Amino acid sequence: MAPRHIHARERLLEAARDVIRAKGFSATSVDDLCRTAGVTKGAFFHHFRSKEDLGVEAARFWSETTSELFANAPYHQPADPFDRLIAYLEFRKVLLAGDVPDFTCLVGTMVQETYDSAPAIRDACNATITSHAMTLVADIRAAMEACGVTGTTAESLALHTQAVLQGAFIMAKARGSAEIAADTIDHLIRYIRLLFNKPAREEIPQ
Amino acid sequence: MAPRHIHARERLLEAARDVIRAKGFSATSVDDLCRTAGVTKGAFFHHFRSKEDLGVEAARFWSETTSELFANAPYHQPADPFDRLIAYLEFRKVLLAGDVPDFTCLVGTMVQETYDSAPAIRDACNATITSHAMTLVADIRAAMEACGVTGTTAESLALHTQAVLQGAFIMAKARGSAEIAADTIDHLIRYIRLLFNKPAREEIPQ
DNA sequence: CCAAACATACCAACTAGTCGGTATATTTCC
DNA sequence: GGAAATATACCGACTAGTTGGTATGTTTGG
């Protein structure tokens, strides 16, 4: 059985992940989190110095869990780095399932509200986004070299993919549907195919 | 002289525009807004039924003021619709001046926090983003026809530009700098140039 | 036994929103 | 024209409930 002393902390981090994605950081109260996690306030402040501290830890928790998800995802299978990059973006489309709070990004949501008032949270969110982007750099660089792509850098393109994904989530929130998010990822895929001079079989819309 | 009875309302909407972009909607209290606008709570609730109502009106106010800004902007000058589209995106880069709260988007920020809890605000934000995107459609469609671009629609591409801009703002908030935003708009410009088969003179990075 | 992991009770500050009242226009009616 | 009626814009003290956080217990596992 799982050790009891991990329960409250982990349940609070999972509650934060779910509630903050739906309501935002400020609108999520400590009581909200305790209620959702099924723990008391004493437990909360035993594990976290403050609500801001929980925000930082939630960003780190998000980084850990998503890292694991992406590390074990099937998009690494293709032999060619360019194909792996496209497979990554197709995988991001597959992840657009369920309700909007289920597929949107915790740290993207949090950083919007905290970038000016809680630098610690902003830094943790930035580290999460950046480190995920950096997992793409090796493949992008290899593909760029193989295809002779110039005019930008692998790091810049990796960060651009994350910007597009974050923007896709905002549009999905505004429209209340994942459709627009998939559509904007398709534009990103089309960009990368054009940039690497590897267009899809047909450029006809579905 | 300006009629007295407009002051409080407009000053509150301007305060909302500035404060909410920096702190987010939830973290902005009614007292915050009154203090910033230099009005009393009585005036606030005279002009707005609730804080949520203020959010809706702030989105509409944002829509009005930005519409005016873009309508009077110089990017409409080029004779060719494709050139106008590129000029629009270059203009968006020019707007990336000042601190992060100065150039980011009010409705993109608000919709993140309210899409699930305040449908009225979400709808107002969505209407603002969509209507701005639609101002691009005529030029995009004309350029697509002139260049024989297929595989997507003018509406889809217009919404994609807004998604990229919203994502650029999130990245700027995370990194605390406009640089990444300009960088991601450059990727968008590169995409559109490739899609319309009109690459820049040189594909060399700056 | 003892420290870590909780639970309970509580607090001061803040929250959105209310309410009775005032000052100043504007309209109405003769 | 001018007094009365009415509408608009605003004020600021007040309230009921919520907020993040604390102080002081009790339980539990090794």
GROMACS .gro file of C-alpha atoms (C1' of nucleotides) in nm:
model
  472
    1MET     CA    1   0.000   0.000   0.000
    2ALA     CA    2   0.108   0.356  -0.067
    3PRO     CA    3   0.262   0.527   0.233
    4ARG     CA    4   0.004   0.743   0.404
    5HIS     CA    5   0.233   1.041   0.439
    6ILE     CA    6   0.243   1.102   0.066
    7HIS     CA    7  -0.130   1.104   0.027
    8ALA     CA    8  -0.225   1.453   0.135
    9ARG     CA    9   0.052   1.628  -0.055
   10GLU     CA   10  -0.004   1.436  -0.376
   11ARG     CA   11  -0.381   1.462  -0.354
   12LEU     CA   12  -0.348   1.836  -0.308
   13LEU     CA   13  -0.121   1.862  -0.611
   14GLU     CA   14  -0.366   1.662  -0.817
   15ALA     CA   15  -0.652   1.878  -0.692
   16ALA     CA   16  -0.453   2.188  -0.782
   17ARG     CA   17  -0.388   2.049  -1.129
   18ASP     CA   18  -0.758   1.991  -1.189
   19VAL     CA   19  -0.918   2.286  -1.012
   20ILE     CA   20  -0.672   2.553  -1.122
   21ARG     CA   21  -0.706   2.447  -1.485
   22ALA     CA   22  -1.081   2.501  -1.459
   23LYS     CA   23  -1.099   2.811  -1.239
   24GLY     CA   24  -0.757   2.970  -1.254
   25PHE     CA   25  -0.512   3.020  -0.971
   26SER     CA   26  -0.661   3.323  -0.797
   27ALA     CA   27  -1.018   3.197  -0.807
   28THR     CA   28  -0.906   2.868  -0.655
   29SER     CA   29  -0.913   2.895  -0.277
   30VAL     CA   30  -0.715   2.688  -0.034
   31ASP     CA   31  -1.047   2.558   0.097
   32ASP     CA   32  -1.142   2.456  -0.256
   33LEU     CA   33  -0.827   2.252  -0.283
   34CYS     CA   34  -0.868   2.093   0.060
   35ARG     CA   35  -1.228   2.002  -0.017
   36THR     CA   36  -1.137   1.853  -0.355
   37ALA     CA   37  -0.840   1.665  -0.215
   38GLY     CA   38  -1.036   1.550   0.090
   39VAL     CA   39  -0.786   1.688   0.340
   40THR     CA   40  -0.796   1.958   0.603
   41LYS     CA   41  -0.637   2.296   0.612
   42GLY     CA   42  -0.387   2.177   0.866
   43ALA     CA   43  -0.261   1.922   0.616
   44PHE     CA   44  -0.240   2.186   0.347
   45PHE     CA   45  -0.020   2.418   0.548
   46HIS     CA   46   0.180   2.128   0.677
   47HIS     CA   47   0.294   2.050   0.323
   48PHE     CA   48   0.297   2.399   0.173
   49ARG     CA   49   0.416   2.719   0.332
   50SER     CA   50   0.163   2.925   0.142
   51LYS     CA   51  -0.077   2.917  -0.150
   52GLU     CA   52   0.201   3.060  -0.367
   53ASP     CA   53   0.426   2.775  -0.259
   54LEU     CA   54   0.158   2.530  -0.368
   55GLY     CA   55   0.150   2.706  -0.706
   56VAL     CA   56   0.523   2.653  -0.747
   57GLU     CA   57   0.498   2.288  -0.645
   58ALA     CA   58   0.198   2.235  -0.873
   59ALA     CA   59   0.401   2.365  -1.167
   60ARG     CA   60   0.683   2.124  -1.076
   61PHE     CA   61   0.438   1.839  -1.035
   62TRP     CA   62   0.295   1.921  -1.375
   63SER     CA   63   0.643   1.920  -1.521
   64GLU     CA   64   0.716   1.579  -1.372
   65THR     CA   65   0.393   1.410  -1.475
   66THR     CA   66   0.388   1.551  -1.828
   67SER     CA   67   0.755   1.466  -1.875
   68GLU     CA   68   0.671   1.109  -1.797
   69LEU     CA   69   0.371   1.114  -2.029
   70PHE     CA   70   0.573   1.247  -2.321
   71ALA     CA   71   0.874   1.027  -2.252
   72ASN     CA   72   0.655   0.717  -2.276
   73ALA     CA   73   0.450   0.840  -2.570
   74PRO     CA   74   0.470   0.660  -2.905
   75TYR     CA   75   0.586   0.958  -3.110
   76HIS     CA   76   0.952   0.869  -3.055
   77GLN     CA   77   0.923   0.557  -3.269
   78PRO     CA   78   0.992   0.693  -3.620
   79ALA     CA   79   1.352   0.657  -3.727
   80ASP     CA   80   1.371   0.998  -3.891
   81PRO     CA   81   1.391   1.307  -3.665
   82PHE     CA   82   1.158   1.505  -3.890
   83ASP     CA   83   0.900   1.228  -3.872
   84ARG     CA   84   0.935   1.227  -3.493
   85LEU     CA   85   0.866   1.600  -3.484
   86ILE     CA   86   0.551   1.559  -3.691
   87ALA     CA   87   0.452   1.260  -3.479
   88TYR     CA   88   0.491   1.477  -3.169
   89LEU     CA   89   0.252   1.737  -3.308
   90GLU     CA   90   0.004   1.467  -3.412
   91PHE     CA   91   0.029   1.332  -3.060
   92ARG     CA   92  -0.055   1.676  -2.923
   93LYS     CA   93  -0.371   1.661  -3.132
   94VAL     CA   94  -0.456   1.320  -2.987
   95LEU     CA   95  -0.428   1.470  -2.639
   96LEU     CA   96  -0.711   1.713  -2.720
   97ALA     CA   97  -0.971   1.483  -2.569
   98GLY     CA   98  -1.235   1.538  -2.306
   99ASP     CA   99  -1.350   1.874  -2.175
  100VAL     CA  100  -1.143   2.188  -2.212
  101PRO     CA  101  -0.998   2.178  -1.858
  102ASP     CA  102  -0.886   1.821  -1.924
  103PHE     CA  103  -0.647   1.894  -2.209
  104THR     CA  104  -0.533   2.252  -2.141
  105CYS     CA  105  -0.203   2.340  -1.980
  106LEU     CA  106  -0.177   2.410  -1.608
  107VAL     CA  107   0.134   2.625  -1.627
  108GLY     CA  108   0.007   2.828  -1.921
  109THR     CA  109  -0.303   2.906  -1.722
  110MET     CA  110  -0.114   2.987  -1.404
  111VAL     CA  111   0.151   3.207  -1.559
  112GLN     CA  112  -0.115   3.437  -1.703
  113GLU     CA  113  -0.233   3.533  -1.359
  114THR     CA  114   0.091   3.526  -1.167
  115TYR     CA  115   0.364   3.655  -1.397
  116ASP     CA  116   0.351   3.999  -1.242
  117SER     CA  117   0.255   3.925  -0.883
  118ALA     CA  118   0.422   3.590  -0.804
  119PRO     CA  119   0.766   3.563  -0.966
  120ALA     CA  120   0.830   3.225  -0.807
  121ILE     CA  121   0.529   3.075  -0.983
  122ARG     CA  122   0.616   3.247  -1.308
  123ASP     CA  123   0.967   3.107  -1.297
  124ALA     CA  124   0.840   2.757  -1.223
  125CYS     CA  125   0.594   2.780  -1.513
  126ASN     CA  126   0.858   2.915  -1.744
  127ALA     CA  127   1.096   2.635  -1.647
  128THR     CA  128   0.825   2.379  -1.718
  129ILE     CA  129   0.744   2.516  -2.063
  130THR     CA  130   1.106   2.569  -2.156
  131SER     CA  131   1.224   2.228  -2.043
  132HIS     CA  132   0.946   2.060  -2.239
  133ALA     CA  133   1.035   2.266  -2.547
  134MET     CA  134   1.398   2.161  -2.505
  135THR     CA  135   1.301   1.793  -2.538
  136LEU     CA  136   1.221   1.874  -2.901
  137VAL     CA  137   1.542   2.054  -2.985
  138ALA     CA  138   1.760   1.754  -3.067
  139ASP     CA  139   1.516   1.619  -3.325
  140ILE     CA  140   1.449   1.962  -3.470
  141ARG     CA  141   1.818   2.034  -3.505
  142ALA     CA  142   1.888   1.699  -3.666
  143ALA     CA  143   1.600   1.749  -3.908
  144MET     CA  144   1.712   2.103  -3.988
  145GLU     CA  145   2.059   1.982  -4.070
  146ALA     CA  146   1.930   1.692  -4.275
  147CYS     CA  147   1.696   1.918  -4.473
  148GLY     CA  148   1.927   2.219  -4.488
  149VAL     CA  149   1.682   2.447  -4.315
  150THR     CA  150   1.819   2.791  -4.235
  151GLY     CA  151   1.672   3.122  -4.125
  152THR     CA  152   1.590   3.016  -3.771
  153THR     CA  153   1.721   2.798  -3.489
  154ALA     CA  154   1.603   2.471  -3.340
  155GLU     CA  155   1.546   2.642  -3.005
  156SER     CA  156   1.337   2.916  -3.160
  157LEU     CA  157   1.123   2.669  -3.351
  158ALA     CA  158   1.079   2.451  -3.042
  159LEU     CA  159   0.957   2.751  -2.842
  160HIS     CA  160   0.730   2.847  -3.129
  161THR     CA  161   0.558   2.509  -3.114
  162GLN     CA  162   0.482   2.572  -2.748
  163ALA     CA  163   0.355   2.922  -2.819
  164VAL     CA  164   0.119   2.785  -3.081
  165LEU     CA  165  -0.004   2.517  -2.842
  166GLN     CA  166  -0.066   2.773  -2.567
  167GLY     CA  167  -0.251   2.992  -2.813
  168ALA     CA  168  -0.453   2.693  -2.929
  169PHE     CA  169  -0.565   2.636  -2.569
  170ILE     CA  170  -0.678   2.996  -2.528
  171MET     CA  171  -0.879   2.974  -2.847
  172ALA     CA  172  -1.033   2.647  -2.729
  173LYS     CA  173  -1.131   2.814  -2.402
  174ALA     CA  174  -1.283   3.109  -2.586
  175ARG     CA  175  -1.478   2.890  -2.825
  176GLY     CA  176  -1.554   2.613  -2.578
  177SER     CA  177  -1.430   2.346  -2.814
  178ALA     CA  178  -1.112   2.158  -2.896
  179GLU     CA  179  -1.176   2.184  -3.268
  180ILE     CA  180  -1.003   2.519  -3.311
  181ALA     CA  181  -0.703   2.387  -3.121
  182ALA     CA  182  -0.664   2.092  -3.359
  183ASP     CA  183  -0.704   2.330  -3.650
  184THR     CA  184  -0.426   2.558  -3.531
  185ILE     CA  185  -0.195   2.261  -3.469
  186ASP     CA  186  -0.265   2.161  -3.829
  187HIS     CA  187  -0.140   2.502  -3.937
  188LEU     CA  188   0.172   2.447  -3.731
  189ILE     CA  189   0.226   2.109  -3.896
  190ARG     CA  190   0.176   2.267  -4.238
  191TYR     CA  191   0.433   2.534  -4.148
  192ILE     CA  192   0.690   2.280  -4.043
  193ARG     CA  193   0.631   2.067  -4.352
  194LEU     CA  194   0.675   2.373  -4.574
  195LEU     CA  195   0.979   2.488  -4.381
  196PHE     CA  196   1.143   2.149  -4.414
  197ASN     CA  197   1.023   2.120  -4.773
  198LYS     CA  198   0.832   1.802  -4.695
  199PRO     CA  199   0.469   1.873  -4.784
  200ALA     CA  200   0.201   1.616  -4.712
  201ARG     CA  201   0.091   1.390  -4.999
  202GLU     CA  202  -0.196   1.618  -5.089
  203GLU     CA  203  -0.245   1.981  -4.995
  204ILE     CA  204  -0.623   1.941  -5.025
  205PRO     CA  205  -0.832   2.023  -4.720
  206GLN     CA  206  -1.020   1.748  -4.546
  207MET     CA  207  -1.632   7.005  -2.154
  208ALA     CA  208  -1.676   6.630  -2.123
  209PRO     CA  209  -2.005   6.533  -1.963
  210ARG     CA  210  -1.951   6.439  -1.605
  211HIS     CA  211  -2.176   6.137  -1.622
  212ILE     CA  212  -1.941   5.945  -1.854
  213HIS     CA  213  -1.632   5.982  -1.643
  214ALA     CA  214  -1.673   5.715  -1.379
  215ARG     CA  215  -1.780   5.444  -1.621
  216GLU     CA  216  -1.502   5.508  -1.870
  217ARG     CA  217  -1.239   5.550  -1.604
  218LEU     CA  218  -1.345   5.217  -1.454
  219LEU     CA  219  -1.324   5.047  -1.793
  220GLU     CA  220  -0.977   5.190  -1.846
  221ALA     CA  221  -0.875   5.080  -1.498
  222ALA     CA  222  -1.010   4.732  -1.572
  223ARG     CA  223  -0.813   4.720  -1.896
  224ASP     CA  224  -0.491   4.805  -1.717
  225VAL     CA  225  -0.529   4.625  -1.385
  226ILE     CA  226  -0.679   4.302  -1.518
  227ARG     CA  227  -0.403   4.267  -1.776
  228ALA     CA  228  -0.149   4.283  -1.494
  229LYS     CA  229  -0.323   4.084  -1.221
  230GLY     CA  230  -0.592   3.883  -1.395
  231PHE     CA  231  -0.966   3.907  -1.347
  232SER     CA  232  -1.010   3.716  -1.022
  233ALA     CA  233  -0.721   3.880  -0.843
  234THR     CA  234  -0.855   4.223  -0.936
  235SER     CA  235  -1.098   4.337  -0.669
  236VAL     CA  236  -1.373   4.590  -0.715
  237ASP     CA  237  -1.192   4.807  -0.462
  238ASP     CA  238  -0.877   4.782  -0.674
  239LEU     CA  239  -1.064   4.914  -0.973
  240CYS     CA  240  -1.231   5.193  -0.777
  241ARG     CA  241  -0.899   5.299  -0.629
  242THR     CA  242  -0.727   5.299  -0.968
  243ALA     CA  243  -1.013   5.481  -1.138
  244GLY     CA  244  -1.048   5.725  -0.850
  245VAL     CA  245  -1.416   5.655  -0.800
  246THR     CA  246  -1.621   5.513  -0.518
  247LYS     CA  247  -1.788   5.178  -0.483
  248GLY     CA  248  -2.126   5.343  -0.520
  249ALA     CA  249  -2.023   5.467  -0.863
  250PHE     CA  250  -1.900   5.121  -0.959
  251PHE     CA  251  -2.228   4.950  -0.881
  252HIS     CA  252  -2.422   5.235  -1.030
  253HIS     CA  253  -2.267   5.162  -1.369
  254PHE     CA  254  -2.223   4.784  -1.343
  255ARG     CA  255  -2.461   4.531  -1.197
  256SER     CA  256  -2.177   4.309  -1.080
  257LYS     CA  257  -1.808   4.244  -1.122
  258GLU     CA  258  -1.896   3.992  -1.392
  259ASP     CA  259  -2.092   4.262  -1.574
  260LEU     CA  260  -1.784   4.483  -1.558
  261GLY     CA  261  -1.587   4.200  -1.716
  262VAL     CA  262  -1.830   4.179  -2.006
  263GLU     CA  263  -1.826   4.554  -2.057
  264ALA     CA  264  -1.447   4.563  -2.033
  265ALA     CA  265  -1.426   4.305  -2.313
  266ARG     CA  266  -1.661   4.516  -2.526
  267PHE     CA  267  -1.463   4.830  -2.445
  268TRP     CA  268  -1.146   4.647  -2.548
  269SER     CA  269  -1.311   4.542  -2.871
  270GLU     CA  270  -1.414   4.900  -2.948
  271THR     CA  271  -1.080   5.063  -2.870
  272THR     CA  272  -0.869   4.803  -3.047
  273SER     CA  273  -1.100   4.809  -3.350
  274GLU     CA  274  -1.036   5.177  -3.377
  275LEU     CA  275  -0.661   5.128  -3.333
  276PHE     CA  276  -0.641   4.869  -3.609
  277ALA     CA  277  -0.879   5.051  -3.841
  278ASN     CA  278  -0.655   5.359  -3.831
  279ALA     CA  279  -0.328   5.165  -3.846
  280PRO     CA  280  -0.100   5.203  -4.148
  281TYR     CA  281  -0.096   4.837  -4.249
  282HIS     CA  282  -0.392   4.886  -4.483
  283GLN     CA  283  -0.186   5.095  -4.722
  284PRO     CA  284  -0.028   4.830  -4.949
  285ALA     CA  285  -0.223   4.770  -5.268
  286ASP     CA  286  -0.179   4.391  -5.261
  287PRO     CA  287  -0.387   4.192  -5.008
  288PHE     CA  288  -0.096   3.960  -4.931
  289ASP     CA  289   0.125   4.259  -4.857
  290ARG     CA  290  -0.147   4.396  -4.629
  291LEU     CA  291  -0.156   4.067  -4.440
  292ILE     CA  292   0.221   4.074  -4.387
  293ALA     CA  293   0.200   4.442  -4.292
  294TYR     CA  294  -0.063   4.352  -4.032
  295LEU     CA  295   0.168   4.098  -3.872
  296GLU     CA  296   0.460   4.340  -3.881
  297PHE     CA  297   0.232   4.594  -3.713
  298ARG     CA  298   0.156   4.342  -3.441
  299LYS     CA  299   0.530   4.323  -3.380
  300VAL     CA  300   0.550   4.702  -3.355
  301LEU     CA  301   0.282   4.690  -3.087
  302LEU     CA  302   0.509   4.478  -2.866
  303ALA     CA  303   0.640   4.783  -2.681
  304GLY     CA  304   0.657   4.871  -2.314
  305ASP     CA  305   0.609   4.629  -2.028
  306VAL     CA  306   0.433   4.296  -2.071
  307PRO     CA  307   0.097   4.417  -1.932
  308ASP     CA  308   0.108   4.705  -2.183
  309PHE     CA  309   0.101   4.496  -2.498
  310THR     CA  310  -0.079   4.177  -2.397
  311CYS     CA  311  -0.443   4.109  -2.470
  312LEU     CA  312  -0.713   4.179  -2.214
  313VAL     CA  313  -0.964   3.930  -2.348
  314GLY     CA  314  -0.708   3.652  -2.387
  315THR     CA  315  -0.617   3.700  -2.023
  316MET     CA  316  -0.977   3.718  -1.904
  317VAL     CA  317  -1.106   3.420  -2.097
  318GLN     CA  318  -0.847   3.193  -1.936
  319GLU     CA  319  -0.997   3.251  -1.594
  320THR     CA  320  -1.362   3.284  -1.680
  321TYR     CA  321  -1.435   3.041  -1.962
  322ASP     CA  322  -1.577   2.786  -1.723
  323SER     CA  323  -1.727   3.002  -1.449
  324ALA     CA  324  -1.854   3.313  -1.629
  325PRO     CA  325  -2.003   3.225  -1.970
  326ALA     CA  326  -2.105   3.586  -2.032
  327ILE     CA  327  -1.744   3.702  -2.009
  328ARG     CA  328  -1.623   3.410  -2.217
  329ASP     CA  329  -1.873   3.491  -2.491
  330ALA     CA  330  -1.774   3.857  -2.489
  331CYS     CA  331  -1.406   3.764  -2.513
  332ASN     CA  332  -1.473   3.516  -2.788
  333ALA     CA  333  -1.672   3.773  -2.982
  334THR     CA  334  -1.387   4.020  -2.949
  335ILE     CA  335  -1.123   3.779  -3.073
  336THR     CA  336  -1.341   3.641  -3.351
  337SER     CA  337  -1.451   3.980  -3.480
  338HIS     CA  338  -1.092   4.099  -3.492
  339ALA     CA  339  -0.990   3.784  -3.678
  340MET     CA  340  -1.270   3.842  -3.926
  341THR     CA  341  -1.124   4.180  -4.022
  342LEU     CA  342  -0.840   3.983  -4.180
  343VAL     CA  343  -1.051   3.739  -4.377
  344ALA     CA  344  -1.117   3.952  -4.685
  345ASP     CA  345  -0.748   4.014  -4.747
  346ILE     CA  346  -0.653   3.656  -4.673
  347ARG     CA  347  -0.918   3.522  -4.908
  348ALA     CA  348  -0.814   3.758  -5.186
  349ALA     CA  349  -0.451   3.664  -5.139
  350MET     CA  350  -0.535   3.293  -5.133
  351GLU     CA  351  -0.722   3.322  -5.459
  352ALA     CA  352  -0.450   3.531  -5.620
  353CYS     CA  353  -0.180   3.284  -5.516
  354GLY     CA  354  -0.386   2.968  -5.562
  355VAL     CA  355  -0.348   2.860  -5.201
  356THR     CA  356  -0.555   2.554  -5.109
  357GLY     CA  357  -0.563   2.316  -4.815
  358THR     CA  358  -0.719   2.558  -4.568
  359THR     CA  359  -0.965   2.844  -4.548
  360ALA     CA  360  -0.927   3.216  -4.496
  361GLU     CA  361  -1.128   3.194  -4.174
  362SER     CA  362  -0.911   2.914  -4.039
  363LEU     CA  363  -0.591   3.101  -4.119
  364ALA     CA  364  -0.726   3.422  -3.966
  365LEU     CA  365  -0.810   3.240  -3.642
  366HIS     CA  366  -0.468   3.076  -3.648
  367THR     CA  367  -0.300   3.417  -3.653
  368GLN     CA  368  -0.490   3.508  -3.338
  369ALA     CA  369  -0.401   3.179  -3.172
  370VAL     CA  370  -0.033   3.242  -3.243
  371LEU     CA  371  -0.057   3.595  -3.105
  372GLN     CA  372  -0.227   3.472  -2.788
  373GLY     CA  373   0.039   3.206  -2.748
  374ALA     CA  374   0.308   3.467  -2.806
  375PHE     CA  375   0.166   3.668  -2.517
  376ILE     CA  376   0.174   3.371  -2.282
  377MET     CA  377   0.533   3.301  -2.369
  378ALA     CA  378   0.619   3.668  -2.315
  379LYS     CA  379   0.456   3.651  -1.972
  380ALA     CA  380   0.645   3.335  -1.884
  381ARG     CA  381   0.979   3.477  -1.998
  382GLY     CA  382   0.915   3.832  -1.886
  383SER     CA  383   1.014   3.970  -2.224
  384ALA     CA  384   0.857   4.064  -2.557
  385GLU     CA  385   1.144   3.910  -2.752
  386ILE     CA  386   0.993   3.563  -2.767
  387ALA     CA  387   0.664   3.711  -2.886
  388ALA     CA  388   0.832   3.886  -3.179
  389ASP     CA  389   1.017   3.565  -3.254
  390THR     CA  390   0.699   3.361  -3.272
  391ILE     CA  391   0.530   3.622  -3.492
  392ASP     CA  392   0.830   3.590  -3.722
  393HIS     CA  393   0.758   3.217  -3.748
  394LEU     CA  394   0.399   3.299  -3.835
  395ILE     CA  395   0.514   3.539  -4.105
  396ARG     CA  396   0.750   3.273  -4.240
  397TYR     CA  397   0.463   3.024  -4.247
  398ILE     CA  398   0.241   3.260  -4.440
  399ARG     CA  399   0.516   3.348  -4.685
  400LEU     CA  400   0.582   2.979  -4.748
  401LEU     CA  401   0.212   2.899  -4.775
  402PHE     CA  402   0.160   3.176  -5.030
  403ASN     CA  403   0.488   3.085  -5.197
  404LYS     CA  404   0.626   3.433  -5.145
  405PRO     CA  405   0.944   3.388  -4.942
  406ALA     CA  406   1.134   3.690  -4.816
  407ARG     CA  407   1.437   3.807  -5.018
  408GLU     CA  408   1.673   3.608  -4.801
  409GLU     CA  409   1.594   3.322  -4.567
  410ILE     CA  410   1.890   3.412  -4.347
  411PRO     CA  411   1.830   3.484  -3.979
  412GLN     CA  412   1.893   3.832  -3.845
  413DC     C1'  413   0.896   0.768   2.275
  414DC     C1'  414   0.901   1.106   1.925
  415DA     C1'  415   0.872   1.335   1.515
  416DA     C1'  416   0.605   1.368   1.119
  417DA     C1'  417   0.132   1.384   0.961
  418DC     C1'  418  -0.255   1.532   1.020
  419DA     C1'  419  -0.712   1.771   1.253
  420DT     C1'  420  -0.981   2.157   1.471
  421DA     C1'  421  -1.072   2.604   1.601
  422DC     C1'  422  -0.992   3.034   1.512
  423DC     C1'  423  -0.851   3.520   1.330
  424DA     C1'  424  -0.783   3.960   1.095
  425DA     C1'  425  -0.819   4.125   0.649
  426DC     C1'  426  -1.056   4.138   0.256
  427DT     C1'  427  -1.452   4.020  -0.067
  428DA     C1'  428  -1.862   4.149  -0.365
  429DG     C1'  429  -2.253   4.367  -0.308
  430DT     C1'  430  -2.628   4.677  -0.049
  431DC     C1'  431  -2.851   5.073   0.106
  432DG     C1'  432  -2.997   5.525   0.254
  433DG     C1'  433  -2.892   5.943   0.115
  434DT     C1'  434  -2.734   6.381  -0.177
  435DA     C1'  435  -2.642   6.686  -0.571
  436DT     C1'  436  -2.753   6.803  -1.017
  437DA     C1'  437  -2.971   6.774  -1.452
  438DT     C1'  438  -3.375   6.705  -1.734
  439DT     C1'  439  -3.858   6.672  -1.816
  440DT     C1'  440  -4.337   6.770  -1.726
  441DC     C1'  441  -4.726   7.035  -1.664
  442DC     C1'  442  -4.968   7.451  -1.602
  443DG     C1'  443  -4.159   8.099  -1.789
  444DG     C1'  444  -4.120   7.844  -1.366
  445DA     C1'  445  -4.223   7.528  -1.001
  446DA     C1'  446  -4.279   7.042  -0.927
  447DA     C1'  447  -4.165   6.580  -1.046
  448DT     C1'  448  -3.844   6.273  -1.192
  449DA     C1'  449  -3.421   6.070  -1.349
  450DT     C1'  450  -2.921   6.025  -1.333
  451DA     C1'  451  -2.479   6.016  -1.116
  452DC     C1'  452  -2.259   5.950  -0.730
  453DC     C1'  453  -2.120   5.886  -0.222
  454DG     C1'  454  -1.941   5.601   0.165
  455DA     C1'  455  -2.071   5.333   0.565
  456DC     C1'  456  -2.230   4.882   0.622
  457DT     C1'  457  -2.294   4.359   0.592
  458DA     C1'  458  -2.255   3.871   0.541
  459DG     C1'  459  -1.952   3.572   0.392
  460DT     C1'  460  -1.480   3.427   0.227
  461DT     C1'  461  -0.990   3.467   0.221
  462DG     C1'  462  -0.507   3.296   0.336
  463DG     C1'  463  -0.291   3.188   0.730
  464DT     C1'  464  -0.204   3.045   1.242
  465DA     C1'  465  -0.210   2.828   1.698
  466DT     C1'  466  -0.288   2.437   1.927
  467DG     C1'  467  -0.424   2.023   1.957
  468DT     C1'  468  -0.440   1.474   1.838
  469DT     C1'  469  -0.310   1.068   1.583
  470DT     C1'  470   0.006   0.749   1.376
  471DG     C1'  471   0.404   0.483   1.229
  472DG     C1'  472   0.862   0.334   1.320
   0.00000   0.00000   0.00000
